[in-house]
Short mmCIF file of C-alpha atoms in Angstrom, two decimals:
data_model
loop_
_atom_site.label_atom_id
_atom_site.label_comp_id
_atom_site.label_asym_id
_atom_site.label_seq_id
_atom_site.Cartn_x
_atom_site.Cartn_y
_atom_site.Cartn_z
CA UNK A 19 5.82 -23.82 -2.52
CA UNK A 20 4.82 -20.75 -4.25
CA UNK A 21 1.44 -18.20 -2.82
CA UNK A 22 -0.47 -19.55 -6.19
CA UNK A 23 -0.33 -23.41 -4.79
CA UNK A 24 -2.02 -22.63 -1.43
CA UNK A 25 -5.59 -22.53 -1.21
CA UNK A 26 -7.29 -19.29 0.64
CA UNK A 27 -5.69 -16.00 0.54
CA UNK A 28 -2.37 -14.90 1.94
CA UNK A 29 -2.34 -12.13 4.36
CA UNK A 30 0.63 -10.09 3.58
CA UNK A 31 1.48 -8.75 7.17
CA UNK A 32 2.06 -12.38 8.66
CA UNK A 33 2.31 -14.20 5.70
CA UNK A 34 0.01 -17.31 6.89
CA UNK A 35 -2.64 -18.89 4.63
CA UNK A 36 -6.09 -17.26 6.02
CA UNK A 37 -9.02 -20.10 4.35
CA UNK A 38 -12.06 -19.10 4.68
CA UNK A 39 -14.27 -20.97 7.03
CA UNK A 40 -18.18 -21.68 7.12
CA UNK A 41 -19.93 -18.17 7.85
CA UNK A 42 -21.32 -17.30 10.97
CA UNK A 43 -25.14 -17.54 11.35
CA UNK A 44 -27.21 -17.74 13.76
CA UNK A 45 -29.41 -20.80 14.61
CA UNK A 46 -32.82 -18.44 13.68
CA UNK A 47 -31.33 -18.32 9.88
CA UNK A 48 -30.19 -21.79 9.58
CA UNK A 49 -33.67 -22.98 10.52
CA UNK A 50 -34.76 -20.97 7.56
CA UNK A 51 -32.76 -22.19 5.48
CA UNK A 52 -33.57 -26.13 6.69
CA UNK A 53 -37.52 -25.33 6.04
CA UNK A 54 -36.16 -23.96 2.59
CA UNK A 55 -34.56 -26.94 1.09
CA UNK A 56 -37.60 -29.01 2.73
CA UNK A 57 -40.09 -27.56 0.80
CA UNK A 58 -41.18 -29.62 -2.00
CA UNK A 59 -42.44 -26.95 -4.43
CA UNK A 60 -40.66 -24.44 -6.27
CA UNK A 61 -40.98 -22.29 -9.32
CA UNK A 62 -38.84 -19.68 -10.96
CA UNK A 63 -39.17 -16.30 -10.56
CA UNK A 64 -37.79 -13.94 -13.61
CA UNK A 65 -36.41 -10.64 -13.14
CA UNK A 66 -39.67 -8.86 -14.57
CA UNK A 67 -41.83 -10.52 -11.15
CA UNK A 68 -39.14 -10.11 -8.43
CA UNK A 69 -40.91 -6.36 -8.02
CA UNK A 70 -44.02 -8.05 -7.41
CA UNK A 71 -42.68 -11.08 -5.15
CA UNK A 72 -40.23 -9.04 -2.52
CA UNK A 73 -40.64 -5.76 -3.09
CA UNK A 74 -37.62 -4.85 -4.20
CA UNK A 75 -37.15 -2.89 -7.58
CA UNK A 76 -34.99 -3.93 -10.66
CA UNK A 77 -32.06 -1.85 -10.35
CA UNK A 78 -31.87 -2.65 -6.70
CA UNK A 79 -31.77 -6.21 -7.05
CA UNK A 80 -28.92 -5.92 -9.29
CA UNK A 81 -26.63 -4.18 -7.08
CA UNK A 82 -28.15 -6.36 -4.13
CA UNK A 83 -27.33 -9.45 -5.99
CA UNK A 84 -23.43 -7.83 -7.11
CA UNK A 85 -23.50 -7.15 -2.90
CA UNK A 86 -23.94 -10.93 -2.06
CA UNK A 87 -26.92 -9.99 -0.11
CA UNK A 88 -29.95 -10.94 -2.55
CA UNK A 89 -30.35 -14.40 -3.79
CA UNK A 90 -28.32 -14.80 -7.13
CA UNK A 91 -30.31 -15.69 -10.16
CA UNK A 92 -29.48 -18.72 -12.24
CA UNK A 93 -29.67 -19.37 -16.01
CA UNK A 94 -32.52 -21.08 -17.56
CA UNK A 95 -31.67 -20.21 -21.26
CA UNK A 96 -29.48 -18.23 -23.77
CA UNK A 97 -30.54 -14.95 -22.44
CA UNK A 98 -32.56 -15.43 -19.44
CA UNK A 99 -32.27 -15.59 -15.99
CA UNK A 100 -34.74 -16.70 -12.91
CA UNK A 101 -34.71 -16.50 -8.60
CA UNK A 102 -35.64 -19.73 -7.04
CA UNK A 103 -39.36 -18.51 -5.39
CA UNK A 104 -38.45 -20.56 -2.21
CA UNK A 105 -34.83 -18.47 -1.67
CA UNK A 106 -36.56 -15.23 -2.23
CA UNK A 107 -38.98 -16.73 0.61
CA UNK A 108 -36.30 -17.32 2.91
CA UNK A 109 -34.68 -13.85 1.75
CA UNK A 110 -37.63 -12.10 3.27
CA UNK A 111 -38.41 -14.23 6.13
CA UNK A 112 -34.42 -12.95 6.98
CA UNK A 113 -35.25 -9.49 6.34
CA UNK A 114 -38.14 -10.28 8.75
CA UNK A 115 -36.16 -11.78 11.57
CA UNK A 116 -33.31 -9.24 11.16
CA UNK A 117 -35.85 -6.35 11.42
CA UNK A 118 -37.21 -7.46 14.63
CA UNK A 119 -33.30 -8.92 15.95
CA UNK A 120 -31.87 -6.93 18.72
CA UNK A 121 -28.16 -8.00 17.23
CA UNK A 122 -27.28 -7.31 13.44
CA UNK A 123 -27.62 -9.86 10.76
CA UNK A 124 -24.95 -10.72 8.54
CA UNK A 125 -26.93 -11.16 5.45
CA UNK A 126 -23.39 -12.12 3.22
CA UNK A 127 -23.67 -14.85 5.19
CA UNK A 128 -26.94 -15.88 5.21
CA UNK A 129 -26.82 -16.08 1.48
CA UNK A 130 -23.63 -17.70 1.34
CA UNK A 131 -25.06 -20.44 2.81
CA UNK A 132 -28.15 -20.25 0.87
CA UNK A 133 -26.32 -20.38 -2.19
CA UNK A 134 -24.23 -23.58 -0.71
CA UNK A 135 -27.29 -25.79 0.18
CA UNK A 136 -28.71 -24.97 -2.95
CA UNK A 137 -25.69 -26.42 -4.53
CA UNK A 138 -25.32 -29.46 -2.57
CA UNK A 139 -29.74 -29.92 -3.11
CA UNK A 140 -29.06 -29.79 -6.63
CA UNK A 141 -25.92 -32.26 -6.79
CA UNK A 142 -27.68 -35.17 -4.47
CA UNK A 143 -30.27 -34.88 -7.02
CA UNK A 144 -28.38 -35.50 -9.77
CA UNK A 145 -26.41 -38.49 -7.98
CA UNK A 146 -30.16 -40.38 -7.51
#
């Protein structure tokens, strides 16, 4: 079976098939994501806004977004792009808790599985 077959990566020293697992986070996060998905009410938030809404500037949510620690933005035309409000939200209330957290934060992973219940929100909604 050739190393393009296998799913995950191949570590070269041992040559064994690492797959990636579910990230670590901690119970705190997950609840905020739970009360995320919960909420009924959502809007978009374009690029232009984000400044106003967490604080952070333009240029710095690009390279936070490229980082995989900002909420990715979505397309909702040809040439336009928009941030779920409720995810930027539960961006800041992470910031928040990891601010006043005696143990780091792995915010990859926080928005890893962000980005994966927003996925699986959006697919049961298409099944009903």
């Amino acid at each position: 079976m050739s190393a393009n077959r296998i799913k995950g990566k191949v570590d070269v020293r041992t040559h064994s098939t690492v797959v990636k697992s579910e990230p670590d986070v901690c119970p705190e996060l997950k609840s905020i994501i739970e009360r995320t998905r919960k909420l009924m009410t959502d809007y978009i938030v374009r690029r232009k806004d984000l400044k106003s809404k967490s604080g952070r500037g333009i240029s710095t949510s690009f390279l936070d977004e490229a980082q995989g620690v900002f909420p990715p933005s979505f397309p909702i035309g040809r040439r336009a792009v928009g941030f779920s409000a409720n995810e930027i939200d539960a961006w800041i209330a992470a910031r928040s808790f990891s601010a006043c957290s005696k143990t780091p934060v792995d915010m990859k992973a926080f928005i890893t599985l962000l980005v994966k219940s927003r996925n699986q929100v959006t697919s049961k909604s298409f099944e009903e």
